Amino acid sequence: MKLAPQSVPYRALQKVSGIVVVLFFVVNNNPEWGFAVATAVAGAVVLAAVAYDVAYYRRFDYELTDDTLDISSGVISRREREIPYRRIQNVDVSRSVIQRAIGVAAVNLETAGGSSTEGSIRYVVPDEATRLQREVQRRKSAASSSETPGEATDRSGSEPGAGPGAVGPTEEELFAISPGELALVGALSFDGRLIGLLAFLSSGSVPVLSSFIPDASAVALTATAIVGVGGLFLVSWVLGAGIAFSNYYGFRLSRAGDELRYERGLFRRYSGSIPTEKVQALRIADNPAKRALGYASLSIETAGYAPGQGGERGSQAAVPIAATDRVYRLAREVESFGDPSFHRPPKRIRWRYAFRYTLAVGALVAVAFGIDWYLGAGAPWYAPAALLLAVPPAAHLKWKHRGYWLGEDHLLTRNGFWSRTVTVVPYYRIQNVIDTRTVFQRRWDVATIVADTAGSSSIGGDDAAAVDFATDEAVDLRETLRERLRVAVAERRDRRDRLDGDVEGAAEAGEPIGEAGEPTSETGEPTDDGDEPTSGAADEALSDEDDDDRSEVPDDGVIRPDFSGSGRDYSEPAERIDTGEYAVDRNPSDLGDGSESGDEDGDGEGDEERDAGNTEK
Amino acid sequence: MTTQTLHPRIQVVWVLRAVLIAAVLTAPFVGGVYLDRLPEWAPIAVGAVFLVLGVGHALLKYRRWSYEIREDALYLDRGVITQVRTTVPLVRIQHVDSRRGPVERGVGLASCVVYTAGSRGADVRIPGLTREGASDLREELKRLAIRADGEDAV
């Protein structure tokens, strides 16, 4: 399928408008060339850009196949990319004001791999964007639901979007922001970035300012500073409110089948979908103001957004604000964790925080003294020492708001007083467990346990961390997490194997787990169409590779490798059955891969394919 | 598998690195002496301090470092100032590299890097292996990871 035709002039102008304006002025201001030449140059640049984008438009093609979304693009260097539906994490659609005016939308498809957005379609008409979003989801769930091969062929034959199935599951609204809540989001948002920027700028201008007011009294100086800082906070607040308002205007979160959908935005409209099975972690955040009013916010984290893209993009699917119990209800819709009751760190750790804060206050006093001494202003430099009074409560609060809780299937951690975050991590999503003890922590005999997931915002240090727990408890926690992960993985595997067994019956019962002979693992791999769960990154490479293979396959799209000794009938495409969680191949050829016996061969192939995958990237 | 320590020769690599870092950190002080801003003994003292700290750190680091492959996870225990113990469940291993940097090759060592899909501990590096040790470890982890037969959970 093609892009929207109106994307051609839009893309072209977007690309060169800045350059054209600059060029025009540069050339026009040159007395030898003048207006006519300037227009000609600008026109030539625009023409070149339009020509390029016409070529881009002509060369860009995307297609929804049975298992993959294929995008071929590129004018000078061509790229053909196939993204298996099963691997797609999020589908996001955004439309800026201009894009809305000319009726186009940008579609971004994220997978867990890679360092940037994997599938970027710029631009299609909004209806097409919505259709893509729905269709990807429908095909993904179709790929994992049980079908007979006959139906599968039927589906591949039918024109996408034509069938009644294109409507998709009904949408059930989970949350829609009310005007009151929106106002509250604005009021409670505070953009600290401006302060940072101004502080950075003004740090250079202090000497300049002090030369302006050479003999100002300390009082006047302090007053100016207070007014300045106050103004700064006010501006930051208004700015933050404005940004939050335009970001979350019309926020809506809904659930359709096994997918969450959101939309938001005043000027730039965003909408997107997140499969619930791809959720890595949930974050419930609040601050003292929100807590006092009984509100909290929720963000849903997937592995889709690449590092560095994190931050705002990663939290696109966040409920900006809602009553606390409602937030918890929403969170439980996504991950059904129970009623948490947090364990706190040992009480003695409050002394550690008190000590730390006392040191901080001491440093502050020292700095104040230094400034006072340097300026000779005679101000009461010891004033910050009054903060010492706040140290015990601060230490207590810090301790009070820390904690962790082990649920049936989830680890919950809680940290922070000013911005308190409760992180919900399913055991199944844990990637590794890290136990750190700094020098100071060792003095107090405590440790920090971090449960690392593939989620994206953890890059910013926002991990699920149980901080400052007694070493014994921490070690226990570490081992418990490892054990629960093992159990969670085993449970999933059992479920998969049981389903395999049920469907296959006794005929191939010997084959599945660990017992599979060499032939299966050898011949199995080329046929697997990237839909079976296999382990590791090799899987990504595998699916790519196999999809490539498949695209070269002639007649009926089925590879018939030369095999012997396997009972599987390769003339039929692999059947799929619904496990509720993920797709499995009815003939678990990849399980043979998991056996020790198929090791040598499996490895060789794996390596090759991994290499191939790398070079492709 | 019992707890494994690194090959002692890795200390050479780390001590060399410490010397290099000490040299870099001392350079400004040498510059200060040339500009007659600092007494002559300053760079020597500073360099010695950095050297002692760096070399001490390197030696302690070697003594602290250990790893172990247990039934279902790879354990690493390391760090002098901040002690870090990482548990990498074998089911979560994405891929395993063995690599040999120029300095490592110089002393005939190699290292093994284990990748997971995690964001913070996405790759853990086990340095100080012999060349065969690194490829053996790689093969062993690969075998165990395949046996563990996990899903990638992303």
GROMACS .gro file of N, CA and C in nm, chain A residues 395-485:
model
  273
  395ALA      N    1   1.413   1.215   5.756
  395ALA     CA    2   1.467   1.079   5.760
  395ALA      C    3   1.355   0.979   5.784
  396HIS      N    4   1.265   1.017   5.874
  396HIS     CA    5   1.155   0.927   5.904
  396HIS      C    6   1.067   0.905   5.781
  397LEU      N    7   1.037   1.015   5.711
  397LEU     CA    8   0.950   1.005   5.594
  397LEU      C    9   1.016   0.923   5.484
  398LYS      N   10   1.145   0.943   5.468
  398LYS     CA   11   1.214   0.867   5.364
  398LYS      C   12   1.203   0.718   5.394
  399TRP      N   13   1.223   0.688   5.520
  399TRP     CA   14   1.214   0.547   5.560
  399TRP      C   15   1.072   0.494   5.541
  400LYS      N   16   0.977   0.580   5.580
  400LYS     CA   17   0.837   0.537   5.580
  400LYS      C   18   0.788   0.504   5.439
  401HIS      N   19   0.840   0.576   5.341
  401HIS     CA   20   0.789   0.557   5.206
  401HIS      C   21   0.869   0.457   5.124
  402ARG      N   22   0.962   0.392   5.188
  402ARG     CA   23   1.031   0.284   5.117
  402ARG      C   24   0.961   0.153   5.147
  403GLY      N   25   0.985   0.055   5.063
  403GLY     CA   26   0.930  -0.076   5.095
  403GLY      C   27   0.920  -0.165   4.973
  404TYR      N   28   0.894  -0.289   5.002
  404TYR     CA   29   0.867  -0.382   4.892
  404TYR      C   30   0.762  -0.481   4.939
  405TRP      N   31   0.703  -0.548   4.846
  405TRP     CA   32   0.603  -0.647   4.878
  405TRP      C   33   0.607  -0.757   4.774
  406LEU      N   34   0.603  -0.881   4.819
  406LEU     CA   35   0.603  -0.992   4.726
  406LEU      C   36   0.460  -1.043   4.712
  407GLY      N   37   0.402  -1.020   4.599
  407GLY     CA   38   0.268  -1.071   4.575
  407GLY      C   39   0.274  -1.210   4.517
  408GLU      N   40   0.159  -1.256   4.475
  408GLU     CA   41   0.155  -1.390   4.420
  408GLU      C   42   0.236  -1.400   4.291
  409ASP      N   43   0.213  -1.301   4.204
  409ASP     CA   44   0.285  -1.303   4.076
  409ASP      C   45   0.367  -1.177   4.053
  410HIS      N   46   0.368  -1.088   4.150
  410HIS     CA   47   0.431  -0.958   4.126
  410HIS      C   48   0.519  -0.915   4.241
  411LEU      N   49   0.622  -0.842   4.204
  411LEU     CA   50   0.702  -0.771   4.303
  411LEU      C   51   0.660  -0.625   4.299
  412LEU      N   52   0.630  -0.571   4.415
  412LEU     CA   53   0.599  -0.429   4.422
  412LEU      C   54   0.706  -0.360   4.504
  413THR      N   55   0.756  -0.249   4.454
  413THR     CA   56   0.850  -0.172   4.533
  413THR      C   57   0.799  -0.030   4.544
  414ARG      N   58   0.841   0.037   4.649
  414ARG     CA   59   0.793   0.173   4.672
  414ARG      C   60   0.912   0.255   4.717
  415ASN      N   61   0.926   0.372   4.658
  415ASN     CA   62   1.038   0.459   4.694
  415ASN      C   63   0.999   0.604   4.677
  416GLY      N   64   1.060   0.688   4.760
  416GLY     CA   65   1.050   0.832   4.740
  416GLY      C   66   0.938   0.897   4.817
  417PHE      N   67   0.967   1.013   4.870
  417PHE     CA   68   0.864   1.088   4.940
  417PHE      C   69   0.809   1.196   4.849
  418TRP      N   70   0.897   1.274   4.789
  418TRP     CA   71   0.850   1.385   4.705
  418TRP      C   72   0.787   1.334   4.578
  419SER      N   73   0.846   1.237   4.519
  419SER     CA   74   0.772   1.173   4.410
  419SER      C   75   0.776   1.024   4.438
  420ARG      N   76   0.671   0.978   4.499
  420ARG     CA   77   0.667   0.840   4.543
  420ARG      C   78   0.624   0.752   4.427
  421THR      N   79   0.698   0.649   4.403
  421THR     CA   80   0.666   0.561   4.291
  421THR      C   81   0.650   0.418   4.342
  422VAL      N   82   0.539   0.361   4.310
  422VAL     CA   83   0.519   0.219   4.336
  422VAL      C   84   0.535   0.149   4.203
  423THR      N   85   0.630   0.057   4.196
  423THR     CA   86   0.656  -0.013   4.071
  423THR      C   87   0.605  -0.156   4.084
  424VAL      N   88   0.530  -0.198   3.987
  424VAL     CA   89   0.476  -0.333   3.986
  424VAL      C   90   0.547  -0.411   3.877
  425VAL      N   91   0.619  -0.515   3.916
  425VAL     CA   92   0.691  -0.596   3.818
  425VAL      C   93   0.645  -0.741   3.831
  426PRO      N   94   0.588  -0.796   3.726
  426PRO     CA   95   0.554  -0.939   3.732
  426PRO      C   96   0.683  -1.019   3.740
  427TYR      N   97   0.684  -1.123   3.820
  427TYR     CA   98   0.807  -1.204   3.833
  427TYR      C   99   0.854  -1.252   3.697
  428TYR      N  100   0.755  -1.280   3.614
  428TYR     CA  101   0.788  -1.335   3.485
  428TYR      C  102   0.870  -1.239   3.400
  429ARG      N  103   0.858  -1.110   3.428
  429ARG     CA  104   0.926  -1.011   3.345
  429ARG      C  105   1.066  -0.978   3.393
  430ILE      N  106   1.106  -1.034   3.503
  430ILE     CA  107   1.238  -1.000   3.557
  430ILE      C  108   1.346  -1.052   3.464
  431GLN      N  109   1.438  -0.964   3.433
  431GLN     CA  110   1.549  -1.006   3.347
  431GLN      C  111   1.670  -1.047   3.427
  432ASN      N  112   1.707  -0.967   3.522
  432ASN     CA  113   1.810  -1.011   3.615
  432ASN      C  114   1.794  -0.938   3.748
  433VAL      N  115   1.858  -0.991   3.848
  433VAL     CA  116   1.844  -0.936   3.982
  433VAL      C  117   1.981  -0.886   4.025
  434ILE      N  118   1.986  -0.763   4.069
  434ILE     CA  119   2.114  -0.704   4.104
  434ILE      C  120   2.112  -0.665   4.251
  435ASP      N  121   2.215  -0.703   4.321
  435ASP     CA  122   2.226  -0.675   4.463
  435ASP      C  123   2.347  -0.586   4.479
  436THR      N  124   2.328  -0.462   4.523
  436THR     CA  125   2.442  -0.373   4.538
  436THR      C  126   2.454  -0.328   4.682
  437ARG      N  127   2.577  -0.312   4.725
  437ARG     CA  128   2.605  -0.261   4.860
  437ARG      C  129   2.720  -0.163   4.850
  438THR      N  130   2.691  -0.039   4.877
  438THR     CA  131   2.799   0.059   4.876
  438THR      C  132   2.876   0.047   5.007
  439VAL      N  133   2.985   0.121   5.012
  439VAL     CA  134   3.065   0.121   5.135
  439VAL      C  135   2.978   0.158   5.254
  440PHE      N  136   2.895   0.260   5.236
  440PHE     CA  137   2.815   0.310   5.347
  440PHE      C  138   2.706   0.210   5.384
  441GLN      N  139   2.649   0.150   5.280
  441GLN     CA  140   2.548   0.049   5.308
  441GLN      C  141   2.607  -0.067   5.387
  442ARG      N  142   2.732  -0.102   5.355
  442ARG     CA  143   2.794  -0.213   5.427
  442ARG      C  144   2.812  -0.179   5.574
  443ARG      N  145   2.842  -0.052   5.600
  443ARG     CA  146   2.856  -0.010   5.741
  443ARG      C  147   2.727  -0.034   5.817
  444TRP      N  148   2.616  -0.014   5.748
  444TRP     CA  149   2.486  -0.033   5.813
  444TRP      C  150   2.433  -0.174   5.793
  445ASP      N  151   2.510  -0.253   5.726
  445ASP     CA  152   2.470  -0.391   5.700
  445ASP      C  153   2.337  -0.399   5.625
  446VAL      N  154   2.328  -0.320   5.521
  446VAL     CA  155   2.206  -0.324   5.439
  446VAL      C  156   2.246  -0.337   5.291
  447ALA      N  157   2.150  -0.367   5.208
  447ALA     CA  158   2.176  -0.383   5.065
  447ALA      C  159   2.055  -0.337   4.986
  448THR      N  160   2.079  -0.313   4.859
  448THR     CA  161   1.972  -0.274   4.767
  448THR      C  162   1.954  -0.384   4.665
  449ILE      N  163   1.830  -0.423   4.643
  449ILE     CA  164   1.801  -0.525   4.543
  449ILE      C  165   1.723  -0.461   4.429
  450VAL      N  166   1.775  -0.475   4.310
  450VAL     CA  167   1.707  -0.419   4.193
  450VAL      C  168   1.659  -0.533   4.105
  451ALA      N  169   1.532  -0.530   4.071
  451ALA     CA  170   1.479  -0.627   3.975
  451ALA      C  171   1.471  -0.558   3.841
  452ASP      N  172   1.556  -0.600   3.752
  452ASP     CA  173   1.569  -0.533   3.623
  452ASP      C  174   1.473  -0.596   3.523
  453THR      N  175   1.400  -0.511   3.451
  453THR     CA  176   1.313  -0.563   3.346
  453THR      C  177   1.356  -0.503   3.212
  454ALA      N  178   1.292  -0.546   3.107
  454ALA     CA  179   1.324  -0.491   2.976
  454ALA      C  180   1.252  -0.360   2.951
  455GLY      N  181   1.182  -0.310   3.049
  455GLY     CA  182   1.112  -0.184   3.033
  455GLY      C  183   1.206  -0.072   3.001
  456SER      N  184   1.151   0.037   2.947
  456SER     CA  185   1.241   0.138   2.894
  456SER      C  186   1.273   0.248   2.994
  457SER      N  187   1.181   0.281   3.082
  457SER     CA  188   1.210   0.398   3.164
  457SER      C  189   1.306   0.364   3.277
  458SER      N  190   1.336   0.236   3.292
  458SER     CA  191   1.434   0.202   3.396
  458SER      C  192   1.571   0.257   3.363
  459ILE      N  193   1.589   0.298   3.238
  459ILE     CA  194   1.717   0.356   3.200
  459ILE      C  195   1.747   0.476   3.289
  460GLY      N  196   1.644   0.550   3.321
  460GLY     CA  197   1.663   0.669   3.402
  460GLY      C  198   1.680   0.637   3.550
  461GLY      N  199   1.706   0.512   3.582
  461GLY     CA  200   1.730   0.477   3.722
  461GLY      C  201   1.602   0.458   3.800
  462ASP      N  202   1.492   0.441   3.728
  462ASP     CA  203   1.363   0.427   3.794
  462ASP      C  204   1.327   0.279   3.810
  463ASP      N  205   1.425   0.199   3.843
  463ASP     CA  206   1.401   0.055   3.850
  463ASP      C  207   1.312   0.019   3.968
  464ALA      N  208   1.267  -0.104   3.963
  464ALA     CA  209   1.201  -0.160   4.080
  464ALA      C  210   1.311  -0.197   4.177
  465ALA      N  211   1.328  -0.117   4.280
  465ALA     CA  212   1.440  -0.139   4.372
  465ALA      C  213   1.390  -0.144   4.515
  466ALA      N  214   1.436  -0.243   4.587
  466ALA     CA  215   1.412  -0.249   4.730
  466ALA      C  216   1.539  -0.197   4.795
  467VAL      N  217   1.533  -0.076   4.847
  467VAL     CA  218   1.653  -0.007   4.891
  467VAL      C  219   1.670  -0.021   5.042
  468ASP      N  220   1.794  -0.047   5.082
  468ASP     CA  221   1.834  -0.044   5.223
  468ASP      C  222   1.763  -0.147   5.309
  469PHE      N  223   1.763  -0.268   5.266
  469PHE     CA  224   1.710  -0.374   5.350
  469PHE      C  225   1.826  -0.451   5.411
  470ALA      N  226   1.802  -0.504   5.530
  470ALA     CA  227   1.906  -0.578   5.600
  470ALA      C  228   1.962  -0.686   5.509
  471THR      N  229   2.091  -0.707   5.516
  471THR     CA  230   2.158  -0.795   5.421
  471THR      C  231   2.092  -0.932   5.411
  472ASP      N  232   2.057  -0.988   5.526
  472ASP     CA  233   1.995  -1.121   5.523
  472ASP      C  234   1.866  -1.119   5.444
  473GLU      N  235   1.786  -1.017   5.475
  473GLU     CA  236   1.658  -1.006   5.407
  473GLU      C  237   1.679  -0.984   5.258
  474ALA      N  238   1.778  -0.902   5.224
  474ALA     CA  239   1.806  -0.872   5.084
  474ALA      C  240   1.847  -0.998   5.010
  475VAL      N  241   1.932  -1.078   5.075
  475VAL     CA  242   1.975  -1.202   5.009
  475VAL      C  243   1.856  -1.294   4.989
  476ASP      N  244   1.771  -1.300   5.092
  476ASP     CA  245   1.650  -1.380   5.079
  476ASP      C  246   1.565  -1.333   4.963
  477LEU      N  247   1.550  -1.201   4.957
  477LEU     CA  248   1.467  -1.143   4.851
  477LEU      C  249   1.524  -1.178   4.714
  478ARG      N  250   1.656  -1.165   4.703
  478ARG     CA  251   1.722  -1.194   4.576
  478ARG      C  252   1.694  -1.338   4.535
  479GLU      N  253   1.711  -1.428   4.631
  479GLU     CA  254   1.691  -1.569   4.598
  479GLU      C  255   1.544  -1.598   4.570
  480THR      N  256   1.456  -1.532   4.645
  480THR     CA  257   1.313  -1.552   4.622
  480THR      C  258   1.275  -1.509   4.481
  481LEU      N  259   1.327  -1.393   4.442
  481LEU     CA  260   1.293  -1.343   4.309
  481LEU      C  261   1.341  -1.440   4.202
  482ARG      N  262   1.462  -1.488   4.220
  482ARG     CA  263   1.516  -1.582   4.122
  482ARG      C  264   1.427  -1.706   4.115
  483GLU      N  265   1.388  -1.754   4.233
  483GLU     CA  266   1.308  -1.875   4.240
  483GLU      C  267   1.170  -1.852   4.177
  484ARG      N  268   1.111  -1.737   4.209
  484ARG     CA  269   0.977  -1.714   4.156
  484ARG      C  270   0.978  -1.694   4.005
  485LEU      N  271   1.086  -1.634   3.958
  485LEU     CA  272   1.100  -1.622   3.813
  485LEU      C  273   1.106  -1.762   3.751
   0.00000   0.00000   0.00000
